[in-house]
mmCIF file of C-alpha atoms in Angstrom:
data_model
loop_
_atom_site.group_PDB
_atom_site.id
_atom_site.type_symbol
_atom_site.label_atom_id
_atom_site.label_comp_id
_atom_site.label_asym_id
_atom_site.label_seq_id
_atom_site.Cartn_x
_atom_site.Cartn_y
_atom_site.Cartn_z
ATOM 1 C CA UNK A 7 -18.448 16.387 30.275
ATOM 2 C CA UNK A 8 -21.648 14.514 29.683
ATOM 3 C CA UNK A 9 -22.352 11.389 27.277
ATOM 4 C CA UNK A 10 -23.311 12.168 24.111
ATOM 5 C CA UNK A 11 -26.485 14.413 23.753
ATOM 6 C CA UNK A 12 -26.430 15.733 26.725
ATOM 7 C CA UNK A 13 -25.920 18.857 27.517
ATOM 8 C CA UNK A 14 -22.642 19.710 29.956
ATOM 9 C CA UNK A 15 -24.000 23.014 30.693
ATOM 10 C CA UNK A 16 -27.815 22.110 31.564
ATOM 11 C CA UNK A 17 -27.315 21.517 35.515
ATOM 12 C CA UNK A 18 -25.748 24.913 35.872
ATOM 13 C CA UNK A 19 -28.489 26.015 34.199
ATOM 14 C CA UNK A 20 -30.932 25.465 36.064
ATOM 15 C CA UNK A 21 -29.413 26.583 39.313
ATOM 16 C CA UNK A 22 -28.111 29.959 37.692
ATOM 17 C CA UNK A 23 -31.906 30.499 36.946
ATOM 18 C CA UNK A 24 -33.190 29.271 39.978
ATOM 19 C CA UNK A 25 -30.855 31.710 41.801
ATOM 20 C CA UNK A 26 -31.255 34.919 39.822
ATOM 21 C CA UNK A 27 -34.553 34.252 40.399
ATOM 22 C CA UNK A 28 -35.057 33.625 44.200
ATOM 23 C CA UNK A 29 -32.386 36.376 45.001
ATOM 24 C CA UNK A 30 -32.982 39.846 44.821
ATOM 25 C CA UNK A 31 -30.575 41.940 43.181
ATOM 26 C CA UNK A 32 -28.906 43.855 45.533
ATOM 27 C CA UNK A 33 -28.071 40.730 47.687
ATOM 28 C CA UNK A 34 -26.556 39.205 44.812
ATOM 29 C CA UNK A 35 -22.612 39.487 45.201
ATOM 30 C CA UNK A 36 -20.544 41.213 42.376
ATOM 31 C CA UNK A 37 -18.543 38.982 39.912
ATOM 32 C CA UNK A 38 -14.829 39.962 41.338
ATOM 33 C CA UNK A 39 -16.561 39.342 44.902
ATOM 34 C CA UNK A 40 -13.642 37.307 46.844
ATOM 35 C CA UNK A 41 -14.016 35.255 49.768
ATOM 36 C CA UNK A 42 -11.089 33.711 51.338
ATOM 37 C CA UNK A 43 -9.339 30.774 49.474
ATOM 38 C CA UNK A 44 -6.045 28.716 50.277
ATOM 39 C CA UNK A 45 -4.517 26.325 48.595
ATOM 40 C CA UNK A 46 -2.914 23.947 50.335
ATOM 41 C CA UNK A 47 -0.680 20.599 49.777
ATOM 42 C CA UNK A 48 0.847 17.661 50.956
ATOM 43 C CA UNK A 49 4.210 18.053 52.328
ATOM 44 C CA UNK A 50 7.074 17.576 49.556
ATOM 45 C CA UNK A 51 4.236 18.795 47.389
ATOM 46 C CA UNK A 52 4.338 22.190 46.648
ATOM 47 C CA UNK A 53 1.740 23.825 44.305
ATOM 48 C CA UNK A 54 3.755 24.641 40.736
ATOM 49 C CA UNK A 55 3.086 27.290 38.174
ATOM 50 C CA UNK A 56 0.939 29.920 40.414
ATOM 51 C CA UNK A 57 0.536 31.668 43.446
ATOM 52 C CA UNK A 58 -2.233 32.823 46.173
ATOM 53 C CA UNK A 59 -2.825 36.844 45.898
ATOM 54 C CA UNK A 60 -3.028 38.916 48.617
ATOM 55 C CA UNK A 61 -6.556 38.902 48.475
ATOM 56 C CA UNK A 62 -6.187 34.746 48.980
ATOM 57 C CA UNK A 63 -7.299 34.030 45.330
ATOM 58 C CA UNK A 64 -5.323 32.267 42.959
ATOM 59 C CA UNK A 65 -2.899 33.864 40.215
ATOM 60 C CA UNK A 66 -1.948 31.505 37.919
ATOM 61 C CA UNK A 67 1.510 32.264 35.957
ATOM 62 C CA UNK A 68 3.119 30.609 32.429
ATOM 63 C CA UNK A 69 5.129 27.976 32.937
ATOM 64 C CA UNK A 70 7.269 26.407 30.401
ATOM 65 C CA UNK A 71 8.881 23.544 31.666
ATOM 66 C CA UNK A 72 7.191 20.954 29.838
ATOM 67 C CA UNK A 73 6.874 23.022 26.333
ATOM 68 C CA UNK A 74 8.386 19.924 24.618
ATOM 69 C CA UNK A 75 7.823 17.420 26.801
ATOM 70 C CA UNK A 76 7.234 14.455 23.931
ATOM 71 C CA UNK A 77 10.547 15.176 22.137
ATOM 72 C CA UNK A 78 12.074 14.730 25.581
ATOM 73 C CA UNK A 79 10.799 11.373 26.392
ATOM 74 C CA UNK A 80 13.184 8.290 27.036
ATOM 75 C CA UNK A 81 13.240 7.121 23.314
ATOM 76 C CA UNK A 82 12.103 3.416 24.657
ATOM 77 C CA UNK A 83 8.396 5.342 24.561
ATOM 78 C CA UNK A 84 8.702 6.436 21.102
ATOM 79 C CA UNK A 85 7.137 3.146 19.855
ATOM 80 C CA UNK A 86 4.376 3.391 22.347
ATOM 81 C CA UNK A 87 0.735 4.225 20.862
ATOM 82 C CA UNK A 88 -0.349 7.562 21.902
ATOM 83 C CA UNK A 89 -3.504 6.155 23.710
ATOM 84 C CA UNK A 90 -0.991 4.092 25.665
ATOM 85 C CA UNK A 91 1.068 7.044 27.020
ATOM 86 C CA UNK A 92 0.158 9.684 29.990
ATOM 87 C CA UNK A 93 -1.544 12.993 28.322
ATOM 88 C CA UNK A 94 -2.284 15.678 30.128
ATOM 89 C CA UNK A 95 -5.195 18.137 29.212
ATOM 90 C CA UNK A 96 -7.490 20.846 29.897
ATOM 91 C CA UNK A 97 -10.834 20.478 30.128
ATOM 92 C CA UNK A 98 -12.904 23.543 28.463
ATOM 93 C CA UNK A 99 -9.976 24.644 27.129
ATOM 94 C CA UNK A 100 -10.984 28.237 25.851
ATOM 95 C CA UNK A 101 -12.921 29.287 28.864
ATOM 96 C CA UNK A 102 -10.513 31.712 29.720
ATOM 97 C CA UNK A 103 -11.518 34.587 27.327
ATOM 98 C CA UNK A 104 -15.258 34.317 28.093
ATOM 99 C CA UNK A 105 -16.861 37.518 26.817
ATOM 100 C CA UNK A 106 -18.304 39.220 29.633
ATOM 101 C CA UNK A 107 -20.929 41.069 27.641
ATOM 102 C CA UNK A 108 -21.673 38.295 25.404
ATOM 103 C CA UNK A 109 -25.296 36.633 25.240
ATOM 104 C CA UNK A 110 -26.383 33.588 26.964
ATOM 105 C CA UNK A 111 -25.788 31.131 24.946
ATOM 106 C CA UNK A 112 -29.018 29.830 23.145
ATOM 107 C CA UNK A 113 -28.429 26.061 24.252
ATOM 108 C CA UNK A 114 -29.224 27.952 27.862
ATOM 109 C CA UNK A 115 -32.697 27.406 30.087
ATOM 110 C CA UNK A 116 -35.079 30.082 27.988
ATOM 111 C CA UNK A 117 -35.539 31.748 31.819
ATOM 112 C CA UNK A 118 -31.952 32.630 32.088
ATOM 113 C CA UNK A 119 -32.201 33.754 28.719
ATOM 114 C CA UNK A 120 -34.742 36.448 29.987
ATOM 115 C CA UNK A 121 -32.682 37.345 33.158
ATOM 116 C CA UNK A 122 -30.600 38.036 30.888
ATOM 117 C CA UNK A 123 -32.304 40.347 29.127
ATOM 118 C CA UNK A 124 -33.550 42.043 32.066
ATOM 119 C CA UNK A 125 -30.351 41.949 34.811
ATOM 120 C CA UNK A 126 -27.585 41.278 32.748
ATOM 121 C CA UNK A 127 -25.534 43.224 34.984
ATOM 122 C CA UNK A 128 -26.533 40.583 37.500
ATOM 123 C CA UNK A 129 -26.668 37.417 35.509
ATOM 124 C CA UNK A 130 -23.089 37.804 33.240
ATOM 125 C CA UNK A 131 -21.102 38.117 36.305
ATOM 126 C CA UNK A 132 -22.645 35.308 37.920
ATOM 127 C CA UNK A 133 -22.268 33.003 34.768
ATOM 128 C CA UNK A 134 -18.863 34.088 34.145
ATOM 129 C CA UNK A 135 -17.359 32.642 38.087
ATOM 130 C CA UNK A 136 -19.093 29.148 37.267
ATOM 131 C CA UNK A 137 -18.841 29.111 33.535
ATOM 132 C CA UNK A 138 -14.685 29.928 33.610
ATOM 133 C CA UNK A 139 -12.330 26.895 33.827
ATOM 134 C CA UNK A 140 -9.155 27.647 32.959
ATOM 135 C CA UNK A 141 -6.757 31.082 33.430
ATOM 136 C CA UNK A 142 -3.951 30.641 31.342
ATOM 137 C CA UNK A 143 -4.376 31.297 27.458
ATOM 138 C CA UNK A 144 -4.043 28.218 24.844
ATOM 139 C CA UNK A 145 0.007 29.381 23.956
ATOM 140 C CA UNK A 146 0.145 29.028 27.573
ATOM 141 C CA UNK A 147 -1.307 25.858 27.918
ATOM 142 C CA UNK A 148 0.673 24.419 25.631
ATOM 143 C CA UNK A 149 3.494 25.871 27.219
ATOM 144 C CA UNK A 150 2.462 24.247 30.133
ATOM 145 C CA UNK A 151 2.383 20.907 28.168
ATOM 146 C CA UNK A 152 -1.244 20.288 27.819
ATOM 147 C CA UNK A 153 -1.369 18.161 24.550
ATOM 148 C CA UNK A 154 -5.006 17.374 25.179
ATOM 149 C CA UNK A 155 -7.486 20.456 24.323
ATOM 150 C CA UNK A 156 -10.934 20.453 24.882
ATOM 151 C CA UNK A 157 -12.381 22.836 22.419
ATOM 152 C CA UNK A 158 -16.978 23.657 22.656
ATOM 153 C CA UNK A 159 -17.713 25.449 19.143
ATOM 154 C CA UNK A 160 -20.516 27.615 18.706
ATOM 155 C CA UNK A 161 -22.196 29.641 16.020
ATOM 156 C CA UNK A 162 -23.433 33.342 17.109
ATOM 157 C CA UNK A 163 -26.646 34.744 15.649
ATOM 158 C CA UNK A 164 -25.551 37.950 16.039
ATOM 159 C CA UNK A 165 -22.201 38.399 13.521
ATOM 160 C CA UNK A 166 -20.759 37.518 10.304
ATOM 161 C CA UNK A 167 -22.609 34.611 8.621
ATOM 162 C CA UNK A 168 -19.322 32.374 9.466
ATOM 163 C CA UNK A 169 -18.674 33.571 12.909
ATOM 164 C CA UNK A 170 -17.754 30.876 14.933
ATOM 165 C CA UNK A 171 -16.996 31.148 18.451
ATOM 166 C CA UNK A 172 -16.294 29.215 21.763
ATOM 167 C CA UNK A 173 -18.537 28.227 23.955
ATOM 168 C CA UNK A 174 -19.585 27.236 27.946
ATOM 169 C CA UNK A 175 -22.324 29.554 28.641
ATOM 170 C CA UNK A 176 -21.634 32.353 27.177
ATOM 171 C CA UNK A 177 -19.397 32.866 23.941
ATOM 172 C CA UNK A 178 -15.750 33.971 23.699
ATOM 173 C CA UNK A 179 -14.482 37.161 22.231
ATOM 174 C CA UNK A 180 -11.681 35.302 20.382
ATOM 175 C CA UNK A 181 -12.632 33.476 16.926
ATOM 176 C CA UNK A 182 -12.671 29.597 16.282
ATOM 177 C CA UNK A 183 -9.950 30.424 13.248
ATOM 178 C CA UNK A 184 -7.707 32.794 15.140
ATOM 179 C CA UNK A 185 -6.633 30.553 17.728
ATOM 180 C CA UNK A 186 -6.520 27.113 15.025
ATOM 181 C CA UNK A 187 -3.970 29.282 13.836
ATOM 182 C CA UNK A 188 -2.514 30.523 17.315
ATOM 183 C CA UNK A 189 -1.832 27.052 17.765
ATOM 184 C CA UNK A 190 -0.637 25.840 14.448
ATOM 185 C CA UNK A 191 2.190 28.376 14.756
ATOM 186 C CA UNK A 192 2.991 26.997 18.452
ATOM 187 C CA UNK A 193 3.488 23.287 16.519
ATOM 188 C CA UNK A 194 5.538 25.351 14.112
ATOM 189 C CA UNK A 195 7.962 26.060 16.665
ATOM 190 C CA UNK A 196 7.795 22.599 18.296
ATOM 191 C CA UNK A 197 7.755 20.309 15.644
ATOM 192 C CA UNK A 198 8.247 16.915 18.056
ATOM 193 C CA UNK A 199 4.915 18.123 19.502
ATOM 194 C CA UNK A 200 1.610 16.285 19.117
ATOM 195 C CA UNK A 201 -1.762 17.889 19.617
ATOM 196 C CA UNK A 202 -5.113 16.112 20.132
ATOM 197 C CA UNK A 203 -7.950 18.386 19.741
ATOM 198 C CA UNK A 204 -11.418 17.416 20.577
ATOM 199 C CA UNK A 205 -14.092 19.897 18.830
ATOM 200 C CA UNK A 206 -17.356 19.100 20.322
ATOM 201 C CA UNK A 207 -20.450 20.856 21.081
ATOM 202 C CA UNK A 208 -21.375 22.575 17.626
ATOM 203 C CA UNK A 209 -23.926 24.840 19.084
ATOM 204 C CA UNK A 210 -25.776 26.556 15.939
ATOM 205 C CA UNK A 211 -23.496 24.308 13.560
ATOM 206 C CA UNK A 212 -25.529 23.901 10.091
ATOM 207 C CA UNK A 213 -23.972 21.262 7.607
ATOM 208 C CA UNK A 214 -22.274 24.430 5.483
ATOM 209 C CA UNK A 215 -20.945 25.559 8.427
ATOM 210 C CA UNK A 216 -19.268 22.091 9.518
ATOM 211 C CA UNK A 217 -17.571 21.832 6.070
ATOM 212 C CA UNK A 218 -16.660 25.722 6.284
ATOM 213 C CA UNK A 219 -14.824 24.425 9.774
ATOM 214 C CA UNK A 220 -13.264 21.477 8.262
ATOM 215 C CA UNK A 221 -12.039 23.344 5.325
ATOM 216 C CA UNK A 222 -10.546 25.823 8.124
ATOM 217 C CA UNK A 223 -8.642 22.798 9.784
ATOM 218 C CA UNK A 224 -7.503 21.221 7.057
ATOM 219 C CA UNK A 225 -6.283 24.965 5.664
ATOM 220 C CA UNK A 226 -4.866 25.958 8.676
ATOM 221 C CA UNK A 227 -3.023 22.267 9.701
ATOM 222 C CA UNK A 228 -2.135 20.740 5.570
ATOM 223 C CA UNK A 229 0.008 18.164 6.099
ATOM 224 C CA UNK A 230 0.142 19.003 9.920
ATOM 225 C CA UNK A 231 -2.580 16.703 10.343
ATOM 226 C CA UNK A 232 -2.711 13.168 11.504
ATOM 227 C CA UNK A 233 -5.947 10.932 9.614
ATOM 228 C CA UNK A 234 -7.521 8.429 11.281
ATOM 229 C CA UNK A 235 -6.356 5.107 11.372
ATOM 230 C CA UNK A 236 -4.542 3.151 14.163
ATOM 231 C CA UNK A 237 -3.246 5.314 17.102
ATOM 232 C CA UNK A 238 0.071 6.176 15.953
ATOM 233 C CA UNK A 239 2.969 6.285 17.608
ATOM 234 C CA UNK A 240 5.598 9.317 18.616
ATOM 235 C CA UNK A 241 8.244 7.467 16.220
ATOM 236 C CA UNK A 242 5.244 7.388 13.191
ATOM 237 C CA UNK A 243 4.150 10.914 13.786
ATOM 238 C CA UNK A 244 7.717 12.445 13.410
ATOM 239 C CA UNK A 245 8.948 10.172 10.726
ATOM 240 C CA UNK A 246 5.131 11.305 8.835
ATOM 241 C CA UNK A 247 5.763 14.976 9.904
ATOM 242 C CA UNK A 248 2.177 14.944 11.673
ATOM 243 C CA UNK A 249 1.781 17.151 14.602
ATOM 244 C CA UNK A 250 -2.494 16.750 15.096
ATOM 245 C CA UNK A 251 -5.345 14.278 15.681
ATOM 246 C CA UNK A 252 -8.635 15.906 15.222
ATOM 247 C CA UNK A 253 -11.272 13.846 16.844
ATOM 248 C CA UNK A 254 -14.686 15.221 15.978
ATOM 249 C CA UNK A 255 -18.022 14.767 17.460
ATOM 250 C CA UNK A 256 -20.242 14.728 14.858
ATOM 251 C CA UNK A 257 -20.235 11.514 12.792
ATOM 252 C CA UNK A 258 -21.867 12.289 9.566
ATOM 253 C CA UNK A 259 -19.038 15.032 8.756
ATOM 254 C CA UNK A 260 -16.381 12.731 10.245
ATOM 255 C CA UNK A 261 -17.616 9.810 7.486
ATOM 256 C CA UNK A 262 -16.681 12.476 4.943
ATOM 257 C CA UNK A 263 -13.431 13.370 5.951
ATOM 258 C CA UNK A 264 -10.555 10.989 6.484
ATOM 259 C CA UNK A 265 -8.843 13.920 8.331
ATOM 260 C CA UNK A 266 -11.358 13.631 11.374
ATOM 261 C CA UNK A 267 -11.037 11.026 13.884
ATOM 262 C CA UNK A 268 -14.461 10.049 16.070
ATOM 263 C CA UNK A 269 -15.257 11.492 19.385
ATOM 264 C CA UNK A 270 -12.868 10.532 21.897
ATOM 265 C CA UNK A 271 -14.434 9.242 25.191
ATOM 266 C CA UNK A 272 -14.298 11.082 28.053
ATOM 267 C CA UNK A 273 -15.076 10.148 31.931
ATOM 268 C CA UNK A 274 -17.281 13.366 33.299
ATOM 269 C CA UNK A 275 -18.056 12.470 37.075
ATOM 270 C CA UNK A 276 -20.306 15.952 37.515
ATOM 271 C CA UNK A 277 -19.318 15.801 41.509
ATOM 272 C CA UNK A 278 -18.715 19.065 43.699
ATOM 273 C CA UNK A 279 -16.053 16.956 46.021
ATOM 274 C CA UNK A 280 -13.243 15.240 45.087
ATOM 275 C CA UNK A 281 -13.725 12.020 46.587
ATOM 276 C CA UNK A 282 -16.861 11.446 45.052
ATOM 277 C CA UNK A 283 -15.126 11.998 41.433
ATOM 278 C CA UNK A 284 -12.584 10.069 42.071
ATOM 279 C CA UNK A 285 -14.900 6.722 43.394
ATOM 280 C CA UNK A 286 -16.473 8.203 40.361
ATOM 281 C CA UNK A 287 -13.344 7.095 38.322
ATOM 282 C CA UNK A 288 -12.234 4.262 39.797
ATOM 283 C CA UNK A 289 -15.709 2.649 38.647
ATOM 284 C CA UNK A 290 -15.308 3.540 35.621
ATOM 285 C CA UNK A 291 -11.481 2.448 35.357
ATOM 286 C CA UNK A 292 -12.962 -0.901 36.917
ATOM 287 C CA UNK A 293 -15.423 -1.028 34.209
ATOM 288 C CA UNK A 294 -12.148 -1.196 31.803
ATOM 289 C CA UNK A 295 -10.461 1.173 29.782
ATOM 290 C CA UNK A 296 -11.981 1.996 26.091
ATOM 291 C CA UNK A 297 -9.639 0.992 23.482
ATOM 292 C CA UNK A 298 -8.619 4.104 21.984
ATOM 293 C CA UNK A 299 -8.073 7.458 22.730
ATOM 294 C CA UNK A 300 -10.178 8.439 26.339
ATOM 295 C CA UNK A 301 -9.816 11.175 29.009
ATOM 296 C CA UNK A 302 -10.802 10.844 32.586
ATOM 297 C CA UNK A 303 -11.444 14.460 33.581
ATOM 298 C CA UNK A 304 -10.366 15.423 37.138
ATOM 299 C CA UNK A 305 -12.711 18.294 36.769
ATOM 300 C CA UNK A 306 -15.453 19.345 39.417
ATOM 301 C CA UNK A 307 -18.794 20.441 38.322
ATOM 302 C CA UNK A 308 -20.719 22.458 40.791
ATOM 303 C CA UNK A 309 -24.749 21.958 41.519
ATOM 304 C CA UNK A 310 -27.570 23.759 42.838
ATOM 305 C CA UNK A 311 -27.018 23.296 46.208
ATOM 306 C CA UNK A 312 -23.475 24.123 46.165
ATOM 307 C CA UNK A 313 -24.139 27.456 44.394
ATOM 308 C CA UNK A 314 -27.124 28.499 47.031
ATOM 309 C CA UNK A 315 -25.012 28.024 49.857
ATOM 310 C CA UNK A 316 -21.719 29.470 48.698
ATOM 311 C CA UNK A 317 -23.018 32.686 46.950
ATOM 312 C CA UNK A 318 -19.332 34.667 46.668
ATOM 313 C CA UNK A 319 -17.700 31.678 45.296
ATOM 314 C CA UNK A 320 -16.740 30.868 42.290
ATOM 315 C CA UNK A 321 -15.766 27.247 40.142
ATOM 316 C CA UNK A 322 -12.378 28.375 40.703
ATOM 317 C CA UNK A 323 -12.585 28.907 44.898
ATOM 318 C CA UNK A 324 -14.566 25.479 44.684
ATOM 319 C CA UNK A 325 -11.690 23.412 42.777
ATOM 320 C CA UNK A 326 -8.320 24.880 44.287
ATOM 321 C CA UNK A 327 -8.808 23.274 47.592
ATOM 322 C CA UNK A 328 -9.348 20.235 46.571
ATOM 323 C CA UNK A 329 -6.262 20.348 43.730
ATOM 324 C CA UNK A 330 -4.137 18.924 46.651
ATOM 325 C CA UNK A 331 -6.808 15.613 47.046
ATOM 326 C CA UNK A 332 -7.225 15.168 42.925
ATOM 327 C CA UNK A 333 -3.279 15.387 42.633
ATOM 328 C CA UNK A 334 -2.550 12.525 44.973
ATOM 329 C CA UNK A 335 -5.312 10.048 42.818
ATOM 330 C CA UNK A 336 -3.445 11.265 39.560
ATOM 331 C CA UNK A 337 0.050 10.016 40.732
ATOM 332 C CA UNK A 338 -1.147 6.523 41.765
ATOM 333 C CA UNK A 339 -2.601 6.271 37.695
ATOM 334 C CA UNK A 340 -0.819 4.065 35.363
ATOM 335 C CA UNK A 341 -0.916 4.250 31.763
ATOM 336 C CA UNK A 342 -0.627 1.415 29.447
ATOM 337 C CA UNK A 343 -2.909 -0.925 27.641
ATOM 338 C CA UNK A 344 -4.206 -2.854 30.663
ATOM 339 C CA UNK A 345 -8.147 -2.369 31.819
ATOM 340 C CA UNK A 346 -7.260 -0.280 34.659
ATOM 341 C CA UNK A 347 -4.651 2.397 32.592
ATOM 342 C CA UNK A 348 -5.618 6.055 32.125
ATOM 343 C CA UNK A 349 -4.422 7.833 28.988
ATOM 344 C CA UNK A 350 -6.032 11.434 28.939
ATOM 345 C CA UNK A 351 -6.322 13.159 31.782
ATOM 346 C CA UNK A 352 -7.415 16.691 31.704
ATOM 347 C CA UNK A 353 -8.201 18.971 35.010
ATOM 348 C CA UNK A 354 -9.491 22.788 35.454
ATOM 349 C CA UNK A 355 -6.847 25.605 35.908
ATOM 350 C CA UNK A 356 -4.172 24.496 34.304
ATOM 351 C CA UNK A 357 -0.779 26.593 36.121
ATOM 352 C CA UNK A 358 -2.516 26.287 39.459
ATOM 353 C CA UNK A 359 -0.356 23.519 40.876
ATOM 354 C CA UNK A 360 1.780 20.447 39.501
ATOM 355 C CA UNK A 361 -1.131 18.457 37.522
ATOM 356 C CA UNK A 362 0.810 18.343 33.847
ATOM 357 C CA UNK A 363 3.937 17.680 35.464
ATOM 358 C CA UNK A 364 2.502 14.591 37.478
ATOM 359 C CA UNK A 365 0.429 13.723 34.359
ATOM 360 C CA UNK A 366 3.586 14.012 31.928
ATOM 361 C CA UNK A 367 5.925 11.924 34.946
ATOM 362 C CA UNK A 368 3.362 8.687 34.582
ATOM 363 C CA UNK A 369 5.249 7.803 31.825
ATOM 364 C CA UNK A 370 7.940 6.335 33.645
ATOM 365 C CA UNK A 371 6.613 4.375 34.807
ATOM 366 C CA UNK A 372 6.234 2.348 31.352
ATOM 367 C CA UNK A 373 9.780 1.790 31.680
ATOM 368 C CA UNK A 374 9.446 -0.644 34.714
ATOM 369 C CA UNK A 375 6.955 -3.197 33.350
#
């Protein structure tokens, strides 16, 4: 995730362009190419939630285990401040109903825009193996125990005047509203849950369409909703019966509404290999921790270079193998208010191994300071 005013998506980009372009189309392989892919871990550390096809790709399956993970916290970390505790997340959060004959999104290099137009039987499978980032659906996630979602808004052209979709490359076929709600009845039936959702990106946005979206949250969530203040604790959110902090990255419309919290950091290495993000985030940890809210995403971004010399792959071939590597930095995290604590930490592929568990298990060690 890039700072602010940047855009995440730019890099691939480029390359996807660059790509379509140099290749012709028959060489160019079909999106449900495969190419073989294992995942692989550390002994006493075996991958959770999912399993390797046949075919050697990765099938991720639900996993409820940690559905009310916050309610089942040792009490002594009710009093903690939610930026204090272990979070885990997902990092483009609603990338796993991508429409595969949507456009290219607008915010997109104006010469994939025309390979669009001309190959989009070429060009939408491509975008769709680098542009997807997670497998399991938001109930799912949340399921999982992801309390951390990562939501890119977009408005369509084509559509209903207030049609507001998802975003990372190409647009969604599920509705911005639809899955508010989706997961406003999941807090319904897990009412010692907390949610943090980051909206961000606001592709298309006009001011009447922010308020229409605010109005939506604040419809949708009532009294559900956390407003900004101090970070609040588990014990204040229960006893207040709030359930959601809405950070929002647009600060003229979060001035106006007491609802909206500001954007909440978050520590985007944009590295292909592992070890590079994580030297990545250990200079930013030894830079010090913000003081509210923050995510460090454990997330891999893919480049040109990458992309040209691994044409059948995909973002999801490129990050499994390396789950194994990212895992071990995430259990050696500590949360906590010092300089050096992590808070958020969201990942890619949520159900493909252990991550929320280990994430969610950081809490402990609280208890030993």
């Amino acid at each position: 995730m890039p700072a602010a005013g940047k855009s995440l998506s730019s890099p691939t980009s480029y390359f996807l362009s660059y790509f379509l372009s140099q290749s012709p189309p028959a060489d160019v392989p079909r999106g449900d190419g495969q190419c073989p892919c294992r995942l692989t871990g550390h002994a006493g550390w075996p991958p959770m939630g999912g399993q390797l096809s046949a075919s050697g790709s990765f099938q991720s399956l639900p996993c409820t285990t940690n559905a009310d993970w916050m309610s089942a916290l040792c009490p002594l970390l009710w009093d903690v401040p939610l930026h204090h505790l272990s979070i885990p997340g997902s990092h483009d959060t609603m990338t796993y109903c991508l429409n595969k004959n949507s456009p290219i999104s607008q915010t997109q290099s104006r010469l994939l825009q025309l390979l669009d137009k001309v190959l989009p039987c070429v060009t939408r499978p491509l975008v769709l193996k680098w542009s997807t980032t997670q497998v399991l659906n938001v109930t799912e996630q949340l399921d999982a125990g992801v309390r951390y979602l990562d939501l890119r808004i977009a408005h369509m052209l084509v559509g209903s005047e207030k049609n507001l979709h998802f975003v990372h490359m190409v647009y969604t076929t599920v509705l911005v509203e639809d899955t508010l709600t989706e997961i406003s009845e999941w807090l319904e039936s897990h009412p010692r849950e907390v949610v943090i959702l980051a909206c961000r990106n606001f592709e298309g946005m006009t001011e009447d369409l922010h308020e229409y979206l605010v109005a939506c949250i604040k419809n949708i969530f009532g009294d559900m909703l956390c407003p900004r203040g101090e970070v609040p604790t588990l014990r204040q959110l229960w006893a207040r019966g709030q359930q959601v902090i809405v950070s929002y990255e647009e600060a003229s419309v979060v001035s106006r509404h007491a609802e909206l919290w500001p954007g909440i950091p978050y520590w985007w290495g944009d590295q292909v290999k592992a070890q590079e993000l994580i030297r990545y985030l250990e200079r930013m940890k030894s830079c010090g921790r913000p003081g509210g809210l923050f995510v460090a995403g454990i997330n891999l971004t893919e480049n040109l270079a990458y992309v040209l010399g691994h044409p059948s792959e995909s973002l999801q071939k490129m990050t499994l193998p390396s789950l194994p590597c990212l895992r071990a930095w995430v259990r050696e995290q500590c949360p906590g208010p010092g300089a050096r604590c992590t808070n958020v930490i969201a990942g890619d592929f949520i159900g493909a191994d252990s991550f929320v568990g280990d994430v969610v298990g950081l809490n402990a060690k609280l208890l030993h300071r």
